[in-house]
Amino acid sequence: MINFSVRLIKILTTKKFRWVKFVPVLLFAALCALFTLRGGSNRFVYLVLFICVYLLDFFIRIAYDIVIRSKDHHIANLRTTVEIENDRIKVMKDHFKTGMFFMTKEYIIQDQYTKPLEDALGETNLTGKNFTGFLGESVNAKQLETLKDYFNMVIERKFDDAMLEDINPIRKFNYIRGAVKKTLTTSFTAVDQYNGEIFILSNIEDITEAALLQEQLWEEEAKRQEQISLLFEVLQIDPMVCNDFIEDTDYEFDKINSMLKDSNISDKETFKEILTDIYQSVHAIKANAIILGLNTFSFHVHGVETKIKSLIELFDISFEDMLKLSGDIENLIKEKDNFSDAVKKIKQFGEDGEKKKNKDVLIDSLKRACRRTSEDLKKKVEFIADDIDDIIIDAMPRRIIKEVLLQLVRNSVYHGIESPGKRIELGKAETGKITLSIKRVNNNVLVRLQDDGKGLDFAKIEERCKKMHIIKKDEVIKDKNKLLQAIFVPGFSTAEKEDIHAGRGIGLNLVRDRIKEINGNIKLQTEQGKGTVFNIFVPMTKLIN
Amino acid sequence: MMTVLVVDDSKIMRAIVKNHFDDMGYACEYIEADNGISALQALGSHSVHLVLLDWNMPQLSGIEFLRKVRAIEQYKNLPIIMVTSESARYNVVEALKSGATDYIIKPINDKNFRDKISKIDFTKVGSKTVK
């Protein structure tokens, strides 16, 4: 019934039937006119009644018109406002610097996305396309499933915003699609639509250019610096030391390559160990490069070292990760080849002179490492090698001894020797001393490296141990030896921040492993304010010949 | 006294986790397990209030352990915190989906550890013998 009347009213208010609304009043008027014309005593009353009804109708019409008019005016105002808003939104959308879009819970991109999205994803006309379809080359199938799980968590608002943002697996990721390679950052939030549907408001930003530009600038500057210093360095360095470097680096690279070749990704535990070995080899290469002042090269090695470190932490190492690592190592080898080419060319100028002794090459390398590190740290250090047995050096595993001593010398300069100002203040000679002796003691070779620096800072080591939770915060240390052991733990470092010389906590760990390799052992003596002595014992049986 | 089950194949990591608790001033009893299987056994023989679970372990990995435990009715509400490394972000989502209560990123940061632990509702205990 109600339906019927609504429909009837609708029909009657159309233009065609507008006259219908006059029907009742006309009928009434006709009736009144009839009575008036018929005469009789009541005709005057009918006349008044007719006029009243007419006036009433007239005023109602006026009121109706006023209401309609103000309504039209209001609608016009609203329309203008909406249009202005629309224009603003459009302008905003067109000028948005990041790719913003809504997607359904089936990951379908809705229209009204911002322009940079097309640039970021490398495709146009994205409306109606599935967002996850764009990620096929950037993430593997398993990761994609996890990502979908993540989107579900966003839609279901399973966790608070901060946590959802924190666990976003593609917060920052390398986007690959055909020839397109980019670094993108993303964020996702659930939004309720007025009709109750939930959409994911997504934001994608392309940070490739910024990242790339910075890298390029940095690399170009470094390359320029490197070329100049390489030229000077190669001219200054004894060809034997250069050969030594090339030989040692080749050895480490060969080791890495054979480890990579033999490695089996599926055996995760062994593979992790292999990666740790590779990490140590790369670290040794870095130490060698630093002695020669190959800054860019050492920075690149440092970068690869960082990547391996994160690979070790990552459990699901993919084949792609390994491929990337091999590529990085390949690049380092190329750089090293450039260096050896330069050395070969220069060597041709001075092919005279007799062959240097192993002892001199070793000491030369250590002196150089000492000088490099101390110059960088603005310290004054003298390296003294006074009591060295030539014959023993010839018989020792040259590379291992060199690696170990390099780490220890750098360590002494970094942690042991104080700054010149501080030394004067303490009443010490301005220049610090690092003394090396290698001699035979009974059935052992004793390699002794001594510095006159500040000694091990037990307070700092203890603090660091507590920070790393190696010991408890309230534990009272009676036996200092417990602390001495800690400095050989992987990852241990008292350096405040990580730089190319220290802070990774790999150096002393490498020393311990290398000495173990030749069945040796290491003893430490230290006295606050007076210095530290590293005594390395290597059994004679381990010597060549 | 709260009983914490620390599952990690590295002894030093287990020590680090325990020391974090001690340094926070919690009075805890620790049960240690170096793989998922012995962790399951430990769960069966002790009344445990909280599990800290490493992702990668030999034999039964963290995620497999998590799925197995969550499938058992009495452990549905047992707080389990997954410990994983920064570079393995996908693991976090997988762990949360499989029923982990929360996650902690290695290397463990003091404030983060404190925040996550203080969020745990220790009244929901999953244990064999509820006394």
XYZ file of C-alpha atoms in Angstrom:
676
model
C 0.000 0.000 0.000
C 2.734 2.402 1.027
C 4.724 1.332 -1.990
C 1.816 2.075 -4.187
C 1.297 5.561 -2.791
C 4.993 6.363 -3.063
C 4.898 5.289 -6.685
C 1.763 7.312 -7.279
C 3.324 10.423 -5.769
C 6.397 9.902 -7.924
C 4.278 9.688 -11.052
C 2.181 12.687 -10.103
C 5.178 14.919 -9.447
C 6.655 14.370 -12.914
C 6.302 17.305 -15.290
C 3.676 15.562 -17.344
C 1.302 15.199 -14.389
C 2.059 18.449 -12.641
C -1.450 19.720 -13.406
C -2.880 16.950 -11.188
C -2.022 18.908 -8.041
C -4.517 21.557 -9.175
C -7.351 19.020 -9.371
C -8.540 19.116 -5.714
C -8.559 22.920 -5.491
C -10.271 23.253 -8.879
C -12.900 20.729 -7.855
C -13.485 22.595 -4.623
C -13.652 25.944 -6.435
C -16.106 24.527 -8.935
C -18.244 23.190 -6.117
C -18.236 26.579 -4.311
C -19.033 28.426 -7.559
C -21.936 26.083 -8.166
C -23.346 26.740 -4.691
C -22.809 30.521 -5.032
C -24.532 30.614 -8.425
C -27.437 28.497 -7.159
C -28.163 31.277 -4.682
C -29.765 30.740 -1.301
C -29.010 32.137 2.101
C -25.681 30.308 2.422
C -24.077 31.538 -0.789
C -22.174 34.300 0.967
C -20.649 31.733 3.322
C -19.577 29.633 0.326
C -17.972 32.659 -1.290
C -15.906 33.396 1.850
C -14.979 29.724 2.174
C -13.851 29.642 -1.469
C -11.697 32.762 -1.020
C -10.135 31.302 2.173
C -9.274 28.018 0.515
C -7.817 29.846 -2.452
C -5.638 32.044 -0.222
C -4.482 29.057 1.786
C -3.457 27.273 -1.356
C -1.723 30.421 -2.598
C 0.407 30.804 0.549
C 1.304 27.161 0.697
C 2.539 27.423 -2.864
C 4.678 30.448 -2.020
C 6.153 28.657 1.013
C 6.840 25.585 -1.103
C 8.596 27.684 -3.744
C 10.777 29.363 -1.122
C 11.797 26.010 0.329
C 12.619 24.589 -3.118
C 14.605 27.633 -4.032
C 16.729 27.577 -0.887
C 17.258 23.849 -1.339
C 18.495 24.396 -4.896
C 20.792 27.073 -3.644
C 22.155 24.776 -0.968
C 22.716 21.963 -3.473
C 24.515 24.338 -5.803
C 26.778 25.371 -2.933
C 27.475 21.748 -2.045
C 28.269 20.921 -5.627
C 30.782 23.747 -5.824
C 32.421 22.595 -2.612
C 32.604 19.016 -3.852
C 34.069 20.171 -7.149
C 36.693 22.267 -5.395
C 37.563 19.329 -3.156
C 37.731 17.033 -6.155
C 40.025 19.412 -7.970
C 42.255 19.678 -4.928
C 42.389 15.916 -4.493
C 43.193 15.533 -8.169
C 45.968 18.098 -7.976
C 47.291 16.446 -4.834
C 47.099 13.042 -6.460
C 48.898 14.236 -9.564
C 51.638 15.844 -7.533
C 52.135 13.081 -5.020
C 55.763 12.033 -4.905
C 55.028 8.505 -3.762
C 52.922 5.753 -5.275
C 49.693 5.593 -3.298
C 46.908 3.193 -4.018
C 44.096 1.213 -2.534
C 43.954 -2.495 -3.002
C 41.271 -4.999 -2.143
C 41.928 -7.948 0.082
C 42.475 -9.884 -3.133
C 45.384 -7.446 -3.797
C 43.567 -5.819 -6.763
C 44.781 -2.275 -7.387
C 41.884 0.210 -7.441
C 41.670 3.243 -9.686
C 42.536 6.616 -8.161
C 46.167 5.622 -7.615
C 48.889 8.224 -7.830
C 51.135 8.586 -10.844
C 54.457 7.628 -9.200
C 53.068 4.135 -8.680
C 53.325 3.508 -12.414
C 56.914 4.716 -12.394
C 57.780 2.640 -9.359
C 56.295 -0.576 -10.720
C 57.400 0.109 -14.279
C 53.988 -0.366 -15.877
C 50.955 1.752 -16.834
C 47.192 1.199 -16.428
C 47.412 -0.533 -13.106
C 43.721 -0.414 -12.221
C 42.331 -3.899 -11.740
C 45.736 -5.569 -11.751
C 46.938 -7.807 -8.959
C 49.660 -6.142 -6.894
C 51.319 -9.415 -5.923
C 51.651 -10.215 -9.636
C 54.326 -7.527 -9.821
C 56.522 -9.141 -7.193
C 57.198 -12.478 -8.888
C 60.814 -11.686 -9.708
C 61.615 -9.843 -6.498
C 60.544 -12.450 -3.971
C 60.410 -16.216 -4.149
C 57.223 -18.276 -3.948
C 57.585 -18.932 -0.232
C 58.264 -15.297 0.532
C 55.225 -14.336 -1.539
C 53.037 -16.614 0.572
C 54.448 -15.028 3.709
C 53.778 -11.604 2.236
C 50.133 -12.564 1.641
C 49.969 -13.695 5.252
C 51.285 -10.297 6.178
C 48.572 -8.536 4.132
C 45.979 -10.609 5.952
C 47.433 -9.466 9.247
C 47.119 -5.871 8.048
C 43.474 -6.364 7.061
C 42.604 -8.156 10.265
C 44.499 -5.529 12.266
C 46.065 -8.349 14.203
C 48.694 -6.131 15.785
C 49.108 -2.442 16.478
C 50.262 -0.098 13.710
C 53.843 0.154 14.910
C 54.261 -3.613 15.025
C 52.609 -4.102 11.637
C 55.001 -1.586 10.180
C 57.924 -3.263 11.899
C 57.165 -6.721 10.557
C 56.466 -5.640 6.968
C 58.788 -7.992 5.060
C 59.066 -5.626 2.097
C 59.608 -2.462 4.096
C 62.619 -1.910 1.895
C 63.342 -4.293 -0.937
C 64.936 -4.689 -4.329
C 62.230 -4.620 -6.956
C 62.998 -6.568 -10.115
C 60.715 -6.797 -13.128
C 62.314 -7.591 -16.464
C 64.947 -4.966 -17.051
C 63.631 -2.793 -14.214
C 65.703 -2.894 -11.039
C 64.818 -0.611 -8.176
C 65.033 -0.069 -4.471
C 61.540 0.507 -3.090
C 60.125 1.182 0.338
C 56.532 0.263 1.167
C 53.935 0.658 3.893
C 50.444 -0.767 4.232
C 47.458 0.224 6.383
C 43.928 -1.100 6.559
C 41.158 1.423 5.806
C 37.410 0.991 6.300
C 35.218 2.008 3.428
C 31.822 3.534 4.373
C 30.079 0.422 3.045
C 31.960 -1.745 5.495
C 34.498 -3.117 3.047
C 38.164 -3.028 4.068
C 40.889 -1.875 1.719
C 44.639 -1.737 2.100
C 45.985 1.762 1.650
C 49.435 1.215 0.230
C 52.319 3.549 -0.189
C 55.326 2.815 -2.365
C 58.362 4.996 -2.657
C 61.158 4.635 -5.141
C 64.460 5.402 -3.408
C 66.657 3.943 -6.142
C 67.861 7.249 -7.463
C 68.831 8.648 -4.103
C 70.628 5.464 -3.137
C 72.347 5.156 -6.482
C 73.362 8.781 -6.701
C 74.970 8.696 -3.316
C 76.797 5.524 -4.138
C 78.026 6.908 -7.460
C 79.263 10.154 -5.970
C 81.040 8.307 -3.275
C 82.583 5.832 -5.658
C 83.769 8.431 -8.132
C 85.437 10.482 -5.464
C 87.014 7.393 -3.969
C 88.216 6.181 -7.351
C 89.913 9.465 -8.042
C 91.605 9.448 -4.674
C 92.527 5.825 -5.118
C 94.153 6.361 -8.494
C 96.349 9.105 -7.170
C 97.340 7.283 -4.037
C 97.740 3.943 -5.812
C 100.291 5.526 -8.094
C 102.252 6.908 -5.183
C 101.904 3.750 -3.194
C 103.053 1.373 -5.904
C 106.070 3.572 -6.485
C 106.933 3.549 -2.820
C 106.227 -0.031 -1.887
C 108.922 -2.545 -2.282
C 108.047 -4.908 -5.151
C 108.486 -7.824 -2.751
C 105.785 -6.451 -0.487
C 103.503 -5.968 -3.471
C 104.133 -9.520 -4.595
C 103.503 -10.666 -1.103
C 100.165 -8.897 -1.081
C 99.137 -10.288 -4.442
C 100.221 -13.763 -3.446
C 98.391 -13.672 -0.119
C 95.273 -12.185 -1.600
C 95.305 -14.766 -4.394
C 95.643 -17.473 -1.789
C 92.627 -16.203 0.154
C 90.542 -15.741 -2.996
C 91.388 -19.268 -4.139
C 90.376 -20.546 -0.742
C 87.085 -18.652 -0.907
C 86.347 -19.848 -4.426
C 86.978 -23.480 -3.612
C 84.841 -23.145 -0.481
C 82.034 -21.611 -2.522
C 82.331 -24.308 -5.151
C 82.219 -27.176 -2.677
C 79.485 -25.656 -0.568
C 76.091 -27.207 -0.436
C 73.388 -24.735 0.487
C 70.985 -27.393 1.640
C 73.254 -28.531 4.452
C 72.638 -25.405 6.484
C 74.821 -26.067 9.505
C 78.001 -26.860 7.577
C 77.217 -24.098 5.182
C 77.135 -21.585 7.997
C 80.574 -22.749 9.098
C 81.863 -22.344 5.560
C 80.476 -18.810 5.459
C 82.270 -18.058 8.719
C 85.528 -19.289 7.157
C 84.891 -17.124 4.117
C 84.249 -14.212 6.456
C 87.660 -14.707 8.054
C 89.381 -14.934 4.681
C 87.733 -11.721 3.526
C 88.794 -10.080 6.769
C 92.394 -11.174 6.155
C 92.260 -9.698 2.640
C 91.056 -6.444 4.123
C 93.961 -6.337 6.560
C 96.393 -6.876 3.681
C 94.770 -4.157 1.621
C 94.950 -1.691 4.470
C 98.705 -2.148 4.805
C 99.151 -1.136 1.211
C 96.786 1.789 1.584
C 94.364 0.480 -1.026
C 91.511 2.493 0.393
C 88.755 1.902 -2.144
C 89.598 -1.753 -2.346
C 89.541 -2.107 1.429
C 86.188 -0.321 1.573
C 84.787 -2.678 -1.027
C 86.124 -5.649 0.918
C 84.585 -4.112 4.023
C 81.235 -3.959 2.192
C 81.408 -7.598 1.127
C 82.360 -8.495 4.682
C 79.186 -6.789 5.905
C 77.100 -8.749 3.396
C 78.608 -12.058 4.502
C 77.949 -11.118 8.103
C 74.255 -10.677 7.390
C 74.207 -13.894 5.340
C 75.576 -15.772 8.339
C 72.706 -14.435 10.423
C 70.154 -15.300 7.758
C 69.175 -18.910 7.878
C 67.355 -19.331 4.612
C 70.178 -18.534 2.256
C 68.875 -18.711 -1.261
C 70.715 -19.654 -4.392
C 70.365 -16.022 -5.512
C 72.135 -14.836 -2.366
C 75.016 -17.139 -3.156
C 75.117 -15.967 -6.734
C 75.273 -12.379 -5.545
C 78.069 -13.200 -3.135
C 80.053 -14.938 -5.871
C 79.513 -11.861 -8.036
C 80.792 -9.575 -5.284
C 83.869 -11.734 -4.786
C 84.420 -11.758 -8.559
C 84.402 -7.944 -8.552
C 86.981 -7.867 -5.778
C 89.195 -10.234 -7.748
C 88.941 -7.919 -10.756
C 90.015 -4.981 -8.635
C 92.938 -6.954 -7.279
C 93.939 -7.861 -10.862
C 94.017 -4.171 -11.781
C 96.405 -3.632 -8.939
C 98.682 -6.506 -9.858
C 98.775 -5.291 -13.478
C 99.921 -1.896 -12.264
C 102.549 -3.537 -10.094
C 103.830 -5.666 -12.951
C 104.215 -2.629 -15.191
C 106.085 -0.656 -12.594
C 108.220 -3.606 -11.573
C 109.655 -3.747 -15.074
C 111.393 -0.441 -14.383
C 113.353 -1.730 -11.479
C 114.065 -5.378 -12.049
C 117.504 -5.127 -10.508
C 118.346 -5.554 -6.843
C 118.603 -8.806 -5.005
C 115.712 -10.773 -3.580
C 114.543 -9.567 -0.237
C 114.601 -11.872 2.709
C 111.362 -13.230 4.116
C 112.155 -11.537 7.380
C 112.466 -8.118 5.777
C 109.225 -8.556 3.865
C 107.356 -9.479 7.012
C 108.776 -6.632 9.021
C 108.173 -4.218 6.172
C 104.503 -5.258 6.052
C 104.064 -4.907 9.790
C 105.790 -1.522 9.842
C 103.519 -0.388 7.089
C 100.400 -1.630 8.913
C 101.576 0.131 12.052
C 102.207 3.371 10.174
C 98.868 3.252 8.311
C 96.777 2.606 11.355
C 98.578 5.126 13.536
C 98.375 7.854 10.889
C 94.650 7.293 10.530
C 94.194 7.436 14.281
C 96.575 10.406 14.689
C 98.864 8.481 17.015
C 102.654 8.240 17.089
C 103.950 4.690 17.118
C 107.346 3.179 16.448
C 107.586 -0.429 15.376
C 110.720 -2.222 16.548
C 111.705 -5.697 15.445
C 114.917 -6.373 17.304
C 115.249 -10.003 18.118
C 114.212 -11.929 15.029
C 115.567 -15.308 14.067
C 115.867 -15.406 10.243
C 116.004 -19.157 10.018
C 112.879 -19.639 12.067
C 110.983 -17.093 10.008
C 111.910 -18.956 6.835
C 110.572 -22.143 8.358
C 107.346 -20.691 9.730
C 104.017 -20.771 7.941
C 104.602 -17.301 6.556
C 101.026 -16.362 5.719
C 99.517 -17.375 9.038
C 102.185 -15.618 11.067
C 101.775 -12.515 8.958
C 97.992 -12.488 9.328
C 98.165 -13.001 13.059
C 100.795 -10.333 13.607
C 98.978 -7.879 11.359
C 95.844 -8.202 13.468
C 97.788 -7.882 16.699
C 99.768 -4.850 15.526
C 96.600 -3.084 14.387
C 95.014 -4.053 17.637
C 97.869 -2.608 19.689
C 97.819 0.648 17.782
C 94.051 0.946 18.016
C 93.447 -0.149 21.568
C 96.850 -0.046 23.273
C 98.858 3.033 22.382
C 97.465 6.290 23.754
C 97.253 9.547 21.818
C 100.476 11.657 21.936
C 98.817 14.256 24.167
C 97.651 11.633 26.619
C 101.099 10.013 26.717
C 102.815 13.281 27.568
C 100.228 13.868 30.256
C 101.046 10.461 31.720
C 104.787 11.167 31.685
C 105.453 8.673 28.912
C 107.439 9.227 25.729
C 105.266 10.909 23.098
C 105.859 8.059 20.642
C 104.532 4.654 21.600
C 106.528 1.498 21.029
C 105.507 -1.855 19.624
C 108.255 -4.461 19.880
C 108.366 -7.768 18.077
C 110.663 -10.667 18.754
C 110.651 -14.135 17.238
C 112.967 -16.746 18.725
C 113.283 -20.307 19.793
C 112.454 -21.306 23.362
C 112.922 -25.005 24.069
C 110.751 -26.873 21.600
C 108.632 -23.887 20.748
C 108.897 -20.799 18.686
C 107.981 -17.827 20.790
C 106.497 -14.903 18.935
C 106.274 -11.996 21.298
C 104.540 -8.719 20.539
C 104.723 -6.064 23.186
C 103.366 -2.546 23.383
C 103.896 0.165 25.965
C 100.345 1.424 25.791
C 97.654 1.638 28.419
C 97.181 -2.092 28.912
C 93.875 -3.854 28.640
C 91.041 -1.777 29.958
C 89.393 -4.330 32.227
C 86.622 -1.948 33.186
C 85.707 -1.437 29.532
C 85.976 -5.163 28.773
C 83.788 -5.943 31.754
C 81.259 -3.332 30.693
C 81.217 -4.739 27.168
C 80.896 -8.306 28.513
C 77.895 -7.182 30.500
C 76.410 -5.395 27.545
C 76.812 -8.536 25.467
C 75.496 -10.448 28.446
C 78.556 -12.706 28.438
C 78.578 -12.089 32.174
C 75.760 -10.959 34.424
C 75.275 -7.297 35.281
C 75.700 -7.850 38.999
C 78.458 -10.427 38.716
C 81.673 -9.568 40.585
C 84.730 -10.637 38.608
C 87.498 -12.020 40.794
C 89.379 -13.870 38.081
C 90.469 -11.438 35.404
C 91.358 -14.373 33.163
C 87.679 -14.863 32.529
C 87.624 -11.387 30.982
C 90.776 -12.110 28.959
C 89.057 -15.060 27.327
C 86.144 -12.880 26.297
C 88.240 -10.722 23.994
C 88.703 -13.702 21.678
C 84.956 -14.355 21.380
C 83.577 -13.613 17.891
C 81.836 -10.278 17.809
C 83.645 -8.921 20.851
C 84.977 -5.406 20.536
C 85.390 -2.511 22.908
C 85.521 -0.022 20.029
C 82.687 2.477 20.454
C 81.686 2.345 16.841
C 82.584 0.136 13.971
C 85.041 1.461 11.375
C 87.487 -0.025 8.933
C 90.144 -0.568 11.622
C 88.118 -2.026 14.445
C 84.727 -2.654 15.903
C 83.625 -5.808 14.144
C 85.130 -8.062 16.758
C 86.509 -10.438 14.177
C 90.257 -9.643 14.481
C 91.152 -11.457 17.692
C 88.790 -14.249 16.817
C 90.779 -14.700 13.597
C 94.030 -14.660 15.588
C 92.788 -17.435 17.839
C 91.565 -19.589 14.947
C 94.768 -19.159 12.927
C 96.976 -20.056 15.885
C 94.828 -23.090 16.564
C 95.409 -24.114 12.947
C 99.132 -24.493 13.626
C 98.591 -26.076 17.070
C 99.909 -23.004 18.808
C 98.544 -21.162 21.779
C 98.413 -17.581 22.860
C 99.114 -16.070 26.295
C 98.380 -12.559 27.323
C 100.038 -10.394 29.953
C 98.845 -6.934 30.671
C 99.499 -4.227 33.198
C 97.349 -1.160 33.610
C 99.149 1.876 32.216
C 102.251 -0.075 31.207
C 101.203 -2.132 28.208
C 100.261 -5.529 26.893
C 102.302 -8.541 25.778
C 100.997 -11.214 23.443
C 103.057 -14.415 23.657
C 102.377 -16.909 20.909
C 103.858 -20.375 21.257
C 104.108 -22.553 18.176
C 105.501 -26.080 18.485
C 108.667 -26.607 16.403
C 107.078 -29.692 14.881
C 104.685 -27.445 13.004
C 107.487 -25.710 11.155
C 108.315 -26.495 7.587
C 111.685 -28.341 7.186
C 58.748 -18.531 40.511
C 58.509 -18.270 36.766
C 59.873 -21.053 34.624
C 61.377 -20.089 31.289
C 62.260 -22.571 28.590
C 65.191 -21.250 26.536
C 65.573 -23.056 23.232
C 68.687 -22.268 21.191
C 71.434 -24.414 19.736
C 74.084 -21.900 20.767
C 75.108 -22.063 24.408
C 76.270 -18.478 24.403
C 72.911 -17.258 23.020
C 71.111 -19.157 25.772
C 73.364 -17.520 28.344
C 72.679 -14.114 26.831
C 68.920 -14.617 27.020
C 69.137 -15.836 30.630
C 71.331 -12.936 31.668
C 68.844 -10.523 30.114
C 66.157 -11.955 32.380
C 68.382 -11.865 35.443
C 69.385 -8.298 34.706
C 65.730 -7.334 34.435
C 65.300 -8.584 37.967
C 62.981 -11.484 37.208
C 63.305 -14.477 39.479
C 63.255 -17.266 36.948
C 64.020 -20.887 36.789
C 65.522 -21.853 33.447
C 65.217 -24.984 31.439
C 67.530 -25.130 28.466
C 67.200 -27.079 25.267
C 69.505 -27.045 22.271
C 67.016 -28.353 19.737
C 63.282 -28.628 19.152
C 62.990 -32.248 20.166
C 64.545 -31.850 23.596
C 62.456 -28.677 23.970
C 59.287 -30.730 23.395
C 60.462 -33.215 25.992
C 61.213 -30.430 28.453
C 57.742 -28.996 27.896
C 56.235 -32.354 28.700
C 58.055 -32.758 31.967
C 57.966 -29.240 33.412
C 55.474 -26.526 34.133
C 56.608 -23.782 31.786
C 55.474 -20.123 31.825
C 57.329 -18.796 28.817
C 59.289 -20.140 25.874
C 62.061 -18.223 24.097
C 62.601 -19.941 20.819
C 65.422 -19.633 18.304
C 64.502 -19.926 14.622
C 67.259 -22.125 13.299
C 68.210 -25.277 15.100
C 69.202 -28.753 14.050
C 66.722 -31.642 14.229
C 63.484 -29.807 14.914
C 63.649 -26.147 13.919
C 61.973 -23.354 15.874
C 59.042 -22.972 13.500
C 58.385 -26.722 13.428
C 58.475 -26.806 17.210
C 56.059 -23.870 17.315
C 53.561 -25.572 15.007
C 53.752 -28.828 16.933
C 53.224 -27.102 20.276
C 50.334 -24.939 19.087
C 48.580 -28.041 17.793
C 48.330 -29.308 21.363
C 45.266 -27.949 23.132
C 46.847 -27.307 26.539
C 49.621 -25.170 25.004
C 47.310 -22.950 22.921
C 47.909 -19.956 25.181
C 51.473 -20.612 26.304
C 53.524 -17.467 25.619
C 56.164 -18.274 23.003
C 58.590 -15.611 21.818
C 60.451 -16.229 18.592
C 64.038 -15.004 18.428
C 65.257 -14.263 14.920
C 67.843 -12.128 13.185
C 67.338 -8.744 11.574
C 67.988 -10.002 8.080
C 65.275 -12.666 8.267
C 62.172 -10.453 8.255
C 59.982 -12.981 6.476
C 60.488 -15.354 9.403
C 58.747 -12.916 11.738
C 55.506 -13.004 9.751
C 55.697 -16.768 9.430
C 56.250 -17.155 13.172
C 53.392 -14.822 14.101
C 51.084 -16.625 11.696
C 52.051 -19.968 13.192
C 51.079 -18.732 16.613
C 54.127 -17.063 18.129
C 53.082 -14.608 20.821
C 55.744 -12.099 19.873
C 59.197 -11.843 18.356
C 62.603 -10.468 19.319
C 65.200 -9.436 16.793
C 68.833 -10.444 17.320
C 71.153 -8.890 18.400
C 68.942 -8.440 21.440
C 68.428 -4.863 22.437
C 67.870 -4.163 26.147
C 64.866 -1.875 25.795
C 63.230 -4.059 23.186
C 63.649 -7.158 25.335
C 62.169 -5.380 28.348
C 59.207 -4.084 26.307
C 58.399 -7.448 24.810
C 58.693 -9.399 28.052
C 56.637 -6.927 30.052
C 53.810 -7.316 27.519
C 53.517 -11.038 28.241
C 50.542 -12.210 30.241
C 52.062 -14.839 32.489
C 48.747 -16.014 33.832
C 48.196 -18.078 30.708
C 50.344 -21.008 31.584
C 50.671 -24.037 29.430
C 51.887 -26.880 31.546
C 51.592 -30.526 32.090
C 50.809 -30.387 35.750
C 48.869 -27.344 36.839
C 49.163 -27.256 40.595
